[in-house]
Amino acid sequence: MLIATSAAQAGAFKLQDPRAPNEISETTRLYIDGRLAAVIHLHDGLDSYEKIIPVKDAPRAHHYALCGEMIVIDHEGARVVHQVESEGILLRPDGHVIIAAADDDLGDFYLMDASEPGATRHEKGKAGICSGPIS
């Protein structure tokens, strides 16, 4: 006999996105399984973003995508716009603290759990959902 346990399978993770010292602003959308889960706005007056993100069917893996843009000051003092467009997998994210991160040259963005690196998997390349309409 199969017993429905959907309430027990619901979960959440904490999303954190700190503003880098050279970052002027950031507007990024986080999609989980194709649905908009968060909109991150960082600017001079807001140095970090934190939100509890609920996930349905928490024991399974979930696809994520990050879409948006970040404006930074480069080494010469010029403003540079970086497109945020990436995707990956959250492996059983319930109870984790997931951080929005980028590589050193801001060419690749991803989600990570610093205390458990195997909790996420980044898939290099462009996220298809970013080129579609905003939902």
PDB file of N, CA, C and O in Angstrom, residues 13 15 30-33 37 53-55 57-65 87-94 96-99 110-113 118-123:
ATOM      1  N   PHE A  13      15.464  25.483   1.392  1.00  0.00           N
ATOM      2  CA  PHE A  13      16.882  25.792   1.594  1.00  0.00           C
ATOM      3  C   PHE A  13      17.017  27.297   1.722  1.00  0.00           C
ATOM      4  O   PHE A  13      16.130  28.058   1.327  1.00  0.00           O
ATOM      5  N   LEU A  15      18.860  30.568   0.533  1.00  0.00           N
ATOM      6  CA  LEU A  15      19.655  31.133  -0.550  1.00  0.00           C
ATOM      7  C   LEU A  15      20.348  32.390  -0.046  1.00  0.00           C
ATOM      8  O   LEU A  15      19.701  33.246   0.561  1.00  0.00           O
ATOM      9  N   LEU A  30      16.230  33.551 -10.012  1.00  0.00           N
ATOM     10  CA  LEU A  30      16.509  32.143  -9.761  1.00  0.00           C
ATOM     11  C   LEU A  30      15.268  31.345 -10.114  1.00  0.00           C
ATOM     12  O   LEU A  30      14.176  31.640  -9.618  1.00  0.00           O
ATOM     13  N   TYR A  31      15.431  30.372 -10.987  1.00  0.00           N
ATOM     14  CA  TYR A  31      14.353  29.459 -11.347  1.00  0.00           C
ATOM     15  C   TYR A  31      14.682  28.088 -10.762  1.00  0.00           C
ATOM     16  O   TYR A  31      15.824  27.627 -10.845  1.00  0.00           O
ATOM     17  N   ILE A  32      13.682  27.442 -10.180  1.00  0.00           N
ATOM     18  CA  ILE A  32      13.805  26.071  -9.703  1.00  0.00           C
ATOM     19  C   ILE A  32      12.780  25.254 -10.486  1.00  0.00           C
ATOM     20  O   ILE A  32      11.582  25.565 -10.463  1.00  0.00           O
ATOM     21  N   ASP A  33      13.268  24.237 -11.181  1.00  0.00           N
ATOM     22  CA  ASP A  33      12.403  23.381 -11.993  1.00  0.00           C
ATOM     23  C   ASP A  33      11.516  24.202 -12.936  1.00  0.00           C
ATOM     24  O   ASP A  33      10.338  23.914 -13.121  1.00  0.00           O
ATOM     25  N   ALA A  37      11.666  31.351  -8.554  1.00  0.00           N
ATOM     26  CA  ALA A  37      11.725  31.123  -7.104  1.00  0.00           C
ATOM     27  C   ALA A  37      12.188  32.362  -6.344  1.00  0.00           C
ATOM     28  O   ALA A  37      11.841  32.527  -5.177  1.00  0.00           O
ATOM     29  N   ILE A  53      13.928  29.411   0.366  1.00  0.00           N
ATOM     30  CA  ILE A  53      13.306  28.971  -0.877  1.00  0.00           C
ATOM     31  C   ILE A  53      12.643  27.612  -0.627  1.00  0.00           C
ATOM     32  O   ILE A  53      13.331  26.627  -0.357  1.00  0.00           O
ATOM     33  N   PRO A  54      11.317  27.555  -0.696  1.00  0.00           N
ATOM     34  CA  PRO A  54      10.653  26.264  -0.515  1.00  0.00           C
ATOM     35  C   PRO A  54      10.845  25.379  -1.740  1.00  0.00           C
ATOM     36  O   PRO A  54      10.946  25.879  -2.875  1.00  0.00           O
ATOM     37  N   VAL A  55      10.934  24.087  -1.524  1.00  0.00           N
ATOM     38  CA  VAL A  55      11.031  23.126  -2.625  1.00  0.00           C
ATOM     39  C   VAL A  55      10.030  22.004  -2.379  1.00  0.00           C
ATOM     40  O   VAL A  55       9.900  21.514  -1.257  1.00  0.00           O
ATOM     41  N   ASP A  57       8.810  18.159  -3.052  1.00  0.00           N
ATOM     42  CA  ASP A  57       9.488  16.870  -3.250  1.00  0.00           C
ATOM     43  C   ASP A  57      10.986  17.011  -2.956  1.00  0.00           C
ATOM     44  O   ASP A  57      11.842  16.717  -3.780  1.00  0.00           O
ATOM     45  N   ALA A  58      11.282  17.523  -1.751  1.00  0.00           N
ATOM     46  CA  ALA A  58      12.646  17.860  -1.345  1.00  0.00           C
ATOM     47  C   ALA A  58      13.663  16.727  -1.471  1.00  0.00           C
ATOM     48  O   ALA A  58      14.830  16.999  -1.714  1.00  0.00           O
ATOM     49  N   PRO A  59      13.270  15.454  -1.307  1.00  0.00           N
ATOM     50  CA  PRO A  59      14.304  14.410  -1.394  1.00  0.00           C
ATOM     51  C   PRO A  59      14.904  14.216  -2.782  1.00  0.00           C
ATOM     52  O   PRO A  59      15.935  13.574  -2.921  1.00  0.00           O
ATOM     53  N   ARG A  60      14.301  14.753  -3.815  1.00  0.00           N
ATOM     54  CA  ARG A  60      14.859  14.535  -5.158  1.00  0.00           C
ATOM     55  C   ARG A  60      15.713  15.722  -5.607  1.00  0.00           C
ATOM     56  O   ARG A  60      15.736  16.774  -4.979  1.00  0.00           O
ATOM     57  N   ALA A  61      16.390  15.548  -6.732  1.00  0.00           N
ATOM     58  CA  ALA A  61      17.206  16.618  -7.315  1.00  0.00           C
ATOM     59  C   ALA A  61      16.303  17.618  -8.026  1.00  0.00           C
ATOM     60  O   ALA A  61      15.224  17.270  -8.522  1.00  0.00           O
ATOM     61  N   HIS A  62      16.748  18.878  -8.052  1.00  0.00           N
ATOM     62  CA  HIS A  62      15.994  19.951  -8.690  1.00  0.00           C
ATOM     63  C   HIS A  62      16.898  20.725  -9.639  1.00  0.00           C
ATOM     64  O   HIS A  62      18.039  21.062  -9.291  1.00  0.00           O
ATOM     65  N   HIS A  63      16.392  21.034 -10.816  1.00  0.00           N
ATOM     66  CA  HIS A  63      17.125  21.839 -11.793  1.00  0.00           C
ATOM     67  C   HIS A  63      17.017  23.311 -11.396  1.00  0.00           C
ATOM     68  O   HIS A  63      15.961  23.763 -10.972  1.00  0.00           O
ATOM     69  N   TYR A  64      18.114  24.056 -11.514  1.00  0.00           N
ATOM     70  CA  TYR A  64      18.053  25.497 -11.269  1.00  0.00           C
ATOM     71  C   TYR A  64      18.638  26.246 -12.451  1.00  0.00           C
ATOM     72  O   TYR A  64      19.441  25.713 -13.221  1.00  0.00           O
ATOM     73  N   ALA A  65      18.222  27.490 -12.590  1.00  0.00           N
ATOM     74  CA  ALA A  65      18.801  28.400 -13.584  1.00  0.00           C
ATOM     75  C   ALA A  65      18.921  29.776 -12.952  1.00  0.00           C
ATOM     76  O   ALA A  65      18.066  30.183 -12.169  1.00  0.00           O
ATOM     77  N   GLU A  87      23.085  27.270 -15.337  1.00  0.00           N
ATOM     78  CA  GLU A  87      22.163  26.305 -14.775  1.00  0.00           C
ATOM     79  C   GLU A  87      22.907  25.175 -14.098  1.00  0.00           C
ATOM     80  O   GLU A  87      24.124  25.042 -14.232  1.00  0.00           O
ATOM     81  N   GLY A  88      22.152  24.380 -13.361  1.00  0.00           N
ATOM     82  CA  GLY A  88      22.743  23.253 -12.662  1.00  0.00           C
ATOM     83  C   GLY A  88      21.675  22.451 -11.932  1.00  0.00           C
ATOM     84  O   GLY A  88      20.478  22.612 -12.179  1.00  0.00           O
ATOM     85  N   ILE A  89      22.152  21.629 -11.019  1.00  0.00           N
ATOM     86  CA  ILE A  89      21.279  20.726 -10.270  1.00  0.00           C
ATOM     87  C   ILE A  89      21.520  20.927  -8.783  1.00  0.00           C
ATOM     88  O   ILE A  89      22.669  21.010  -8.330  1.00  0.00           O
ATOM     89  N   LEU A  90      20.439  21.014  -8.027  1.00  0.00           N
ATOM     90  CA  LEU A  90      20.493  20.998  -6.568  1.00  0.00           C
ATOM     91  C   LEU A  90      20.146  19.569  -6.160  1.00  0.00           C
ATOM     92  O   LEU A  90      19.056  19.082  -6.462  1.00  0.00           O
ATOM     93  N   LEU A  91      21.069  18.891  -5.507  1.00  0.00           N
ATOM     94  CA  LEU A  91      20.860  17.508  -5.103  1.00  0.00           C
ATOM     95  C   LEU A  91      20.344  17.472  -3.671  1.00  0.00           C
ATOM     96  O   LEU A  91      21.086  17.769  -2.741  1.00  0.00           O
ATOM     97  N   ARG A  92      19.068  17.198  -3.510  1.00  0.00           N
ATOM     98  CA  ARG A  92      18.439  17.155  -2.186  1.00  0.00           C
ATOM     99  C   ARG A  92      18.752  18.417  -1.382  1.00  0.00           C
ATOM    100  O   ARG A  92      19.462  18.372  -0.383  1.00  0.00           O
ATOM    101  N   PRO A  93      18.231  19.564  -1.799  1.00  0.00           N
ATOM    102  CA  PRO A  93      18.621  20.844  -1.198  1.00  0.00           C
ATOM    103  C   PRO A  93      18.037  21.130   0.187  1.00  0.00           C
ATOM    104  O   PRO A  93      18.469  22.078   0.843  1.00  0.00           O
ATOM    105  N   ASP A  94      17.084  20.334   0.649  1.00  0.00           N
ATOM    106  CA  ASP A  94      16.408  20.616   1.912  1.00  0.00           C
ATOM    107  C   ASP A  94      17.400  20.811   3.058  1.00  0.00           C
ATOM    108  O   ASP A  94      18.280  19.982   3.287  1.00  0.00           O
ATOM    109  N   HIS A  96      19.825  22.963   3.355  1.00  0.00           N
ATOM    110  CA  HIS A  96      21.144  23.483   2.983  1.00  0.00           C
ATOM    111  C   HIS A  96      21.158  25.012   2.936  1.00  0.00           C
ATOM    112  O   HIS A  96      20.127  25.652   2.798  1.00  0.00           O
ATOM    113  N   VAL A  97      22.354  25.570   3.048  1.00  0.00           N
ATOM    114  CA  VAL A  97      22.588  26.986   2.790  1.00  0.00           C
ATOM    115  C   VAL A  97      23.293  27.046   1.440  1.00  0.00           C
ATOM    116  O   VAL A  97      24.428  26.596   1.304  1.00  0.00           O
ATOM    117  N   ILE A  98      22.607  27.566   0.448  1.00  0.00           N
ATOM    118  CA  ILE A  98      23.102  27.608  -0.925  1.00  0.00           C
ATOM    119  C   ILE A  98      23.509  29.045  -1.240  1.00  0.00           C
ATOM    120  O   ILE A  98      22.736  29.980  -1.031  1.00  0.00           O
ATOM    121  N   ILE A  99      24.724  29.202  -1.741  1.00  0.00           N
ATOM    122  CA  ILE A  99      25.283  30.525  -2.010  1.00  0.00           C
ATOM    123  C   ILE A  99      25.376  30.741  -3.520  1.00  0.00           C
ATOM    124  O   ILE A  99      25.843  29.861  -4.252  1.00  0.00           O
ATOM    125  N   TYR A 110      27.007  30.274 -10.585  1.00  0.00           N
ATOM    126  CA  TYR A 110      26.501  28.976 -10.150  1.00  0.00           C
ATOM    127  C   TYR A 110      26.044  29.055  -8.697  1.00  0.00           C
ATOM    128  O   TYR A 110      26.313  30.036  -7.996  1.00  0.00           O
ATOM    129  N   LEU A 111      25.357  28.019  -8.248  1.00  0.00           N
ATOM    130  CA  LEU A 111      24.970  27.880  -6.856  1.00  0.00           C
ATOM    131  C   LEU A 111      25.859  26.828  -6.215  1.00  0.00           C
ATOM    132  O   LEU A 111      26.217  25.845  -6.857  1.00  0.00           O
ATOM    133  N   MET A 112      26.213  27.055  -4.949  1.00  0.00           N
ATOM    134  CA  MET A 112      27.076  26.100  -4.257  1.00  0.00           C
ATOM    135  C   MET A 112      26.734  26.047  -2.773  1.00  0.00           C
ATOM    136  O   MET A 112      26.178  26.993  -2.222  1.00  0.00           O
ATOM    137  N   ASP A 113      27.070  24.937  -2.156  1.00  0.00           N
ATOM    138  CA  ASP A 113      26.971  24.785  -0.710  1.00  0.00           C
ATOM    139  C   ASP A 113      28.411  24.648  -0.222  1.00  0.00           C
ATOM    140  O   ASP A 113      29.060  23.631  -0.459  1.00  0.00           O
ATOM    141  N   GLY A 118      29.269  18.610  -2.739  1.00  0.00           N
ATOM    142  CA  GLY A 118      28.523  17.657  -3.554  1.00  0.00           C
ATOM    143  C   GLY A 118      27.023  17.891  -3.569  1.00  0.00           C
ATOM    144  O   GLY A 118      26.285  17.167  -4.235  1.00  0.00           O
ATOM    145  N   ALA A 119      26.545  18.901  -2.862  1.00  0.00           N
ATOM    146  CA  ALA A 119      25.104  19.168  -2.788  1.00  0.00           C
ATOM    147  C   ALA A 119      24.575  19.859  -4.039  1.00  0.00           C
ATOM    148  O   ALA A 119      23.365  19.920  -4.248  1.00  0.00           O
ATOM    149  N   THR A 120      25.466  20.384  -4.871  1.00  0.00           N
ATOM    150  CA  THR A 120      25.064  21.033  -6.120  1.00  0.00           C
ATOM    151  C   THR A 120      25.957  20.544  -7.247  1.00  0.00           C
ATOM    152  O   THR A 120      27.079  20.084  -7.029  1.00  0.00           O
ATOM    153  N   ARG A 121      25.431  20.655  -8.454  1.00  0.00           N
ATOM    154  CA  ARG A 121      26.230  20.325  -9.640  1.00  0.00           C
ATOM    155  C   ARG A 121      25.972  21.413 -10.670  1.00  0.00           C
ATOM    156  O   ARG A 121      24.822  21.695 -11.021  1.00  0.00           O
ATOM    157  N   HIS A 122      27.035  22.047 -11.116  1.00  0.00           N
ATOM    158  CA  HIS A 122      26.934  23.133 -12.092  1.00  0.00           C
ATOM    159  C   HIS A 122      27.117  22.561 -13.484  1.00  0.00           C
ATOM    160  O   HIS A 122      28.006  21.747 -13.716  1.00  0.00           O
ATOM    161  N   GLU A 123      26.276  22.990 -14.405  1.00  0.00           N
ATOM    162  CA  GLU A 123      26.378  22.580 -15.800  1.00  0.00           C
ATOM    163  C   GLU A 123      26.816  23.785 -16.617  1.00  0.00           C
ATOM    164  O   GLU A 123      26.045  24.732 -16.780  1.00  0.00           O
TER     165      GLU A 123
END
